[in-house]
Amino acid sequence: MTEDQPQRTGGLSRRGLLGLTGVGVAGFGLGMAADGAMHGASGSTGGAQSADNHPFYGAHQSGIVTPAQDRLHFAAFDMAAETTRTDLIELLQDWTIAAGAMTAGREIGEFGAVSGPYDAPPQDTGEAQDLPAAGLTITVGFGPSLFESGDGVDRFGIAHRRPERLVELPHFPGDALEEKRSGGDLCIQACADDPQVAVHAIRNLSRIAFGRASLRWSQLGFGRTSSTSTAQTTPRNLFGFKDGTNNVKAEDTATVDTQIWVQPQDGPAWLAGGSYLVARRIRMTIETWDRTILREQEAVIGRTKGEGAPLSGGTEFTPPDFEATGRDDEPLIDRAAHMRLAHPSTNNGTAILRRGYNFVDGNDPLGRLDAGLFFLSFQRSPKQFIDVQLNLAKNDALNEYIRHVGSAIFAVPPGAAEGSYVGATLFT
Amino acid sequence: MTEDQPQRTGGLSRRGLLGLTGVGVAGFGLGMAADGAMHGASGSTGGAQSADNHPFYGAHQSGIVTPAQDRLHFAAFDMAAETTRTDLIELLQDWTIAAGAMTAGREIGEFGAVSGPYDAPPQDTGEAQDLPAAGLTITVGFGPSLFESGDGVDRFGIAHRRPERLVELPHFPGDALEEKRSGGDLCIQACADDPQVAVHAIRNLSRIAFGRASLRWSQLGFGRTSSTSTAQTTPRNLFGFKDGTNNVKAEDTATVDTQIWVQPQDGPAWLAGGSYLVARRIRMTIETWDRTILREQEAVIGRTKGEGAPLSGGTEFTPPDFEATGRDDEPLIDRAAHMRLAHPSTNNGTAILRRGYNFVDGNDPLGRLDAGLFFLSFQRSPKQFIDVQLNLAKNDALNEYIRHVGSAIFAVPPGAAEGSYVGATLFT
C-alpha cells in the first residue's frame, strides 16, 4: 500500500466516499460501504443503456476525436488549499470510476441514486437515472498551475514533470480576458447529446471533488460548432455561418497523428497519446454583426453564408483558391478573411481539431445577448494554436465582431487503462 | 388606414423593416422591399420542414397545452422610452409575422438569411437555416407595467383595459427576488426541441424589436420539468425527482377549460381564450440537497426518488393517501411535504399547468453551480398560483433547499387569427 495506491472500499477510494457524503456526515459514508450487502444493492445498474456509448477507457481519452456531440458542460477546477499528492491521485481515481460508470449509462457509486441506505445521502444525484448515456464523454486535463502554483511550492511533487510546452498562453492583441472565466488546475469537458446528461456528469464529478477541488468556472454550450467526423454535417455558429468545414476529421488518422496526439518523441513520456486543450470564451457582438450587410459578412468570413462555399467558387468542400482575383485584381477571398487566415496553407500546414460550442448566457444590462462561441481545440502542441491565433488576432477582419473574454490551457493525458485511472502516467 | 393598422410593405410593416435593419441603415431596409422582385426572392423558404410543427395561429396561443418541448429560451422585454401605441401594435404585428414563419420552419423576412440584397443586412440571422422547426412555439404575454408604467402616464392608451387580476405578485415569505431577473412589459416564451432553434427565435424577435423594446432579462432552460401530455413520460428536476406527475395534461380538456383558459365570463373580453403566465426563477442549493440523506429527501418531496410513487404507497400515478399513517400514527406523507402542499386537494381543487425547465447558468464565486428550476405556470387566474404559493412559501419543507430569485407575471392573450396579430383584441 503506497501513497499512490490508496485503499479502495468497494470500488471507490475511502476518501472518495468521504467526498461523496461531505465532511459533516463522513460516518454515513463508511456506513454505506458496510451496509452494502444488507441492502442487497448490486452496484450501479441504473440508467438505460444506449447504443451510443463511448468507453471511458482506452489508449486516448474520448471526447477528442469522438464525433462531436450536441451539448457541452465544461468545468475548470482548482485544487483546495492544503491538498496533497495523495488527494490529487485519489481524486483522479474517484473521477475515473465515476466517469467509467456514467459514460456507460450507469449511475455512480455502489448504490446510485435510489437504492442506497436511507440514512445516507444518495451517491448519485439522480437527475439522469432514466436517461441513456446519450453519447457522454468525459475528458480530463491538467492546467499549468497544477504543476507550479506560482508560490514556489511543489504541492503535488510534479513540478519537474510539467511538459515544457504547457505554459500559459501569451497575451494576444485584443484579448479582454476575465480572471473568473480563465485558468484552472484541472478541467473536465463533458459532452453528450442530452444537456441533462452533461450537467449531471459535471455536477457529480464536482460533488466527488468536495473538499479536494472546487469549481473555478464552468460553461454550458449547445449546437456543436464543428464537425469532427466525415459522417457529420457542418453546423452553424451564431454568426449564421457554417463553422468547421475544414476541420480535422477523425477519419483522417494521418493528420490526427501528426497534428493532434502527442507523440512519444515529443516528451514528456507520460503525455504520449495525450493532447493539449485550449479553451477560449469568445463573446460575439451579434447585434453589430446583425446590422452588417450580407456582402460584408461574407467578405469577413471568406465564404458564402448559405452554402458555405469559398468566395473563390465551388461548393462547401471545394478547396479555396486564395490566388483567384476579381474586379480590380482584388482577391476574391479577402486578405483579412477569417477563413484565409485560419487555413493550414496560411499557417505552414498547421491544423488543429476544433470542438467548440455556441453559448447564450442571458443578456447584459444593456439588453444585449451574452452570446458567442466557446472555442475548444485539441492539438499536439500549444504552439499550433498560438501561431494561428497570433495570425488571427493581428489581422482577422472578424475581430471587429468578437472579443476573447476567457482563456485556459490544459495538458490532456492519454486514456486510462482498465483498472487504472486517468493521469496515472503522471504519477508513476 | 387607421393608427391601429399600419402600412404593410411586403408582409412586414414599414417600421418592422426599420427595426430589422437598425436605425443607422434604415435606407437599406426600404431598398430591400423595393428590390424584392429584382432579386427573384420568393419569400421565406429556408429551413427544412418538420413533421413536428405547431401553428402559431389559432384560438389559443401554442406553447401552453402543447406537449412540452425539451428546450426553452424565455425573454422579458421593456418598451423603449417615448414609444407609442402604434409602435406597440406594429411590434406585435412584426412579431406575429416572424413567429408565423419561424414556427413553420421558415426564415423570417422576405429574403431570409442569404437570398437578400448583398447591400443590406440579412433579414434572418441564419443560424437556424438548416434546422427544422423542431416543435418551436412562441408565446407572447403582457406584463402589468405595459398597462400602467407607474408614473401615471397611459403610454399606450390601454390602462383602462388592464385585467383586474393582472397585478404584481405579492411578496411571499422567503422571496429573495432580484430586480434584474424580474418583471417586464412583455414576454416571449420560445420552446423547441433544439436549443439553437429557440435561441434563434428570441434573437430574431429581439432584433425586430430594436428601437421599440429591449431585452430586460432572459433565461435558457433544458430538460422540461413537467409533462403536459399523457403521451409524455415524467422528467426529473435537478433534485433528481420526477416532477409534474400530477400536472394538468392537455388531454384533460375539462380541467384545461376550468383551470387554464380565461373564460368569457371572467373578463376582460379581450383576454378570453388566453391565460395568465407566472415565471419564477427558483435557485436550488443543490450542494446542500446532495448532502441530505435519502429518507429526508423523500420525506421533503413526499414521493420515492426512484419510481416517484407517493410515500403512501403504489406507483407513480397512484393517488396519494394523505390520511395514511405509519409508525407513531405519523402520516406517511409528511404534513410539510412539497407534494402534499402543492396538491389540488390541499388547495380547494386548484390546479395549475406547470411548464418549467431546469437551468444551470455556470457557477457562483464560491464554486456552487447556479442551478435550479425555471418555473413557468399557466392558469385561468393569478389567484390560483398565489394561493398555492402562499401555502408552499409558509409551510413547504422544500424551502430549506430553494430560493425564489426571479419573478414575473403576464397576461397571455388568446391566439392570433390568420391575417391578424397576437394581442389584437387588446387594441380593438
PDB file of N, CA, C and O in Angstrom, chain B residues 10-11 27 61 106-107 117 175 183 223 241 257 259 273 316 323 375 397 413:
ATOM      1  N   GLY B  10     -44.829  44.403 -48.089  1.00  0.00           N
ATOM      2  CA  GLY B  10     -44.360  43.043 -48.336  1.00  0.00           C
ATOM      3  C   GLY B  10     -44.379  42.153 -47.112  1.00  0.00           C
ATOM      4  O   GLY B  10     -43.455  41.400 -46.874  1.00  0.00           O
ATOM      5  N   GLY B  11     -45.439  42.281 -46.332  1.00  0.00           N
ATOM      6  CA  GLY B  11     -45.587  41.331 -45.234  1.00  0.00           C
ATOM      7  C   GLY B  11     -45.010  41.815 -43.926  1.00  0.00           C
ATOM      8  O   GLY B  11     -45.357  41.313 -42.876  1.00  0.00           O
ATOM      9  N   GLY B  27     -32.176  53.139 -44.694  1.00  0.00           N
ATOM     10  CA  GLY B  27     -32.329  53.212 -46.143  1.00  0.00           C
ATOM     11  C   GLY B  27     -32.259  51.836 -46.790  1.00  0.00           C
ATOM     12  O   GLY B  27     -33.004  51.534 -47.718  1.00  0.00           O
ATOM     13  N   GLN B  61     -52.975  30.540 -27.962  1.00  0.00           N
ATOM     14  CA  GLN B  61     -51.566  30.535 -28.342  1.00  0.00           C
ATOM     15  C   GLN B  61     -50.990  29.134 -28.111  1.00  0.00           C
ATOM     16  O   GLN B  61     -51.374  28.435 -27.172  1.00  0.00           O
ATOM     17  N   ARG B 106     -39.629  28.238 -41.317  1.00  0.00           N
ATOM     18  CA  ARG B 106     -39.131  29.132 -42.361  1.00  0.00           C
ATOM     19  C   ARG B 106     -38.288  30.240 -41.745  1.00  0.00           C
ATOM     20  O   ARG B 106     -38.413  30.567 -40.566  1.00  0.00           O
ATOM     21  N   GLU B 107     -37.449  30.848 -42.556  1.00  0.00           N
ATOM     22  CA  GLU B 107     -36.702  32.013 -42.110  1.00  0.00           C
ATOM     23  C   GLU B 107     -37.622  33.224 -42.092  1.00  0.00           C
ATOM     24  O   GLU B 107     -38.704  33.208 -42.685  1.00  0.00           O
ATOM     25  N   PRO B 117     -30.637  41.135 -50.812  1.00  0.00           N
ATOM     26  CA  PRO B 117     -29.671  42.012 -51.465  1.00  0.00           C
ATOM     27  C   PRO B 117     -28.366  42.054 -50.665  1.00  0.00           C
ATOM     28  O   PRO B 117     -28.394  42.065 -49.442  1.00  0.00           O
ATOM     29  N   ASP B 175     -39.041  35.072  -0.256  1.00  0.00           N
ATOM     30  CA  ASP B 175     -38.666  35.621  -1.561  1.00  0.00           C
ATOM     31  C   ASP B 175     -37.351  36.401  -1.459  1.00  0.00           C
ATOM     32  O   ASP B 175     -37.169  37.188  -0.521  1.00  0.00           O
ATOM     33  N   GLY B 183     -39.966  40.920 -13.568  1.00  0.00           N
ATOM     34  CA  GLY B 183     -40.806  41.891 -14.250  1.00  0.00           C
ATOM     35  C   GLY B 183     -40.626  41.918 -15.751  1.00  0.00           C
ATOM     36  O   GLY B 183     -40.032  41.011 -16.354  1.00  0.00           O
ATOM     37  N   GLY B 223     -34.354  20.167 -20.420  1.00  0.00           N
ATOM     38  CA  GLY B 223     -34.953  19.092 -19.622  1.00  0.00           C
ATOM     39  C   GLY B 223     -36.255  19.524 -18.998  1.00  0.00           C
ATOM     40  O   GLY B 223     -36.361  19.612 -17.782  1.00  0.00           O
ATOM     41  N   PHE B 241     -35.675  14.136  -8.640  1.00  0.00           N
ATOM     42  CA  PHE B 241     -37.022  13.576  -8.513  1.00  0.00           C
ATOM     43  C   PHE B 241     -37.831  13.826  -9.783  1.00  0.00           C
ATOM     44  O   PHE B 241     -37.639  14.842 -10.454  1.00  0.00           O
ATOM     45  N   ASP B 257     -60.089  23.728 -19.464  1.00  0.00           N
ATOM     46  CA  ASP B 257     -61.058  24.821 -19.589  1.00  0.00           C
ATOM     47  C   ASP B 257     -61.356  25.498 -18.250  1.00  0.00           C
ATOM     48  O   ASP B 257     -61.486  26.718 -18.183  1.00  0.00           O
ATOM     49  N   GLN B 259     -59.409  25.456 -15.511  1.00  0.00           N
ATOM     50  CA  GLN B 259     -58.252  25.894 -14.716  1.00  0.00           C
ATOM     51  C   GLN B 259     -57.232  26.721 -15.500  1.00  0.00           C
ATOM     52  O   GLN B 259     -56.428  27.426 -14.897  1.00  0.00           O
ATOM     53  N   GLY B 273     -59.994  33.174 -23.781  1.00  0.00           N
ATOM     54  CA  GLY B 273     -59.193  32.238 -24.579  1.00  0.00           C
ATOM     55  C   GLY B 273     -57.707  32.365 -24.295  1.00  0.00           C
ATOM     56  O   GLY B 273     -56.904  31.600 -24.819  1.00  0.00           O
ATOM     57  N   GLU B 316     -46.167   5.473  -9.561  1.00  0.00           N
ATOM     58  CA  GLU B 316     -46.093   6.917  -9.792  1.00  0.00           C
ATOM     59  C   GLU B 316     -47.471   7.589  -9.828  1.00  0.00           C
ATOM     60  O   GLU B 316     -47.665   8.649  -9.240  1.00  0.00           O
ATOM     61  N   GLU B 323     -54.109  10.600   4.369  1.00  0.00           N
ATOM     62  CA  GLU B 323     -54.554  10.191   5.708  1.00  0.00           C
ATOM     63  C   GLU B 323     -53.772   8.985   6.224  1.00  0.00           C
ATOM     64  O   GLU B 323     -53.776   8.719   7.433  1.00  0.00           O
ATOM     65  N   PHE B 375     -39.382  28.004 -13.127  1.00  0.00           N
ATOM     66  CA  PHE B 375     -40.786  27.600 -13.009  1.00  0.00           C
ATOM     67  C   PHE B 375     -41.641  28.471 -13.917  1.00  0.00           C
ATOM     68  O   PHE B 375     -41.544  29.703 -13.895  1.00  0.00           O
ATOM     69  N   ALA B 397     -41.509  21.968   3.267  1.00  0.00           N
ATOM     70  CA  ALA B 397     -40.209  21.502   3.772  1.00  0.00           C
ATOM     71  C   ALA B 397     -39.100  21.750   2.752  1.00  0.00           C
ATOM     72  O   ALA B 397     -37.918  21.820   3.094  1.00  0.00           O
ATOM     73  N   PRO B 413     -52.544  36.776 -24.112  1.00  0.00           N
ATOM     74  CA  PRO B 413     -53.753  36.936 -24.925  1.00  0.00           C
ATOM     75  C   PRO B 413     -54.085  35.647 -25.674  1.00  0.00           C
ATOM     76  O   PRO B 413     -53.250  34.750 -25.763  1.00  0.00           O
TER      77      PRO B 413
END
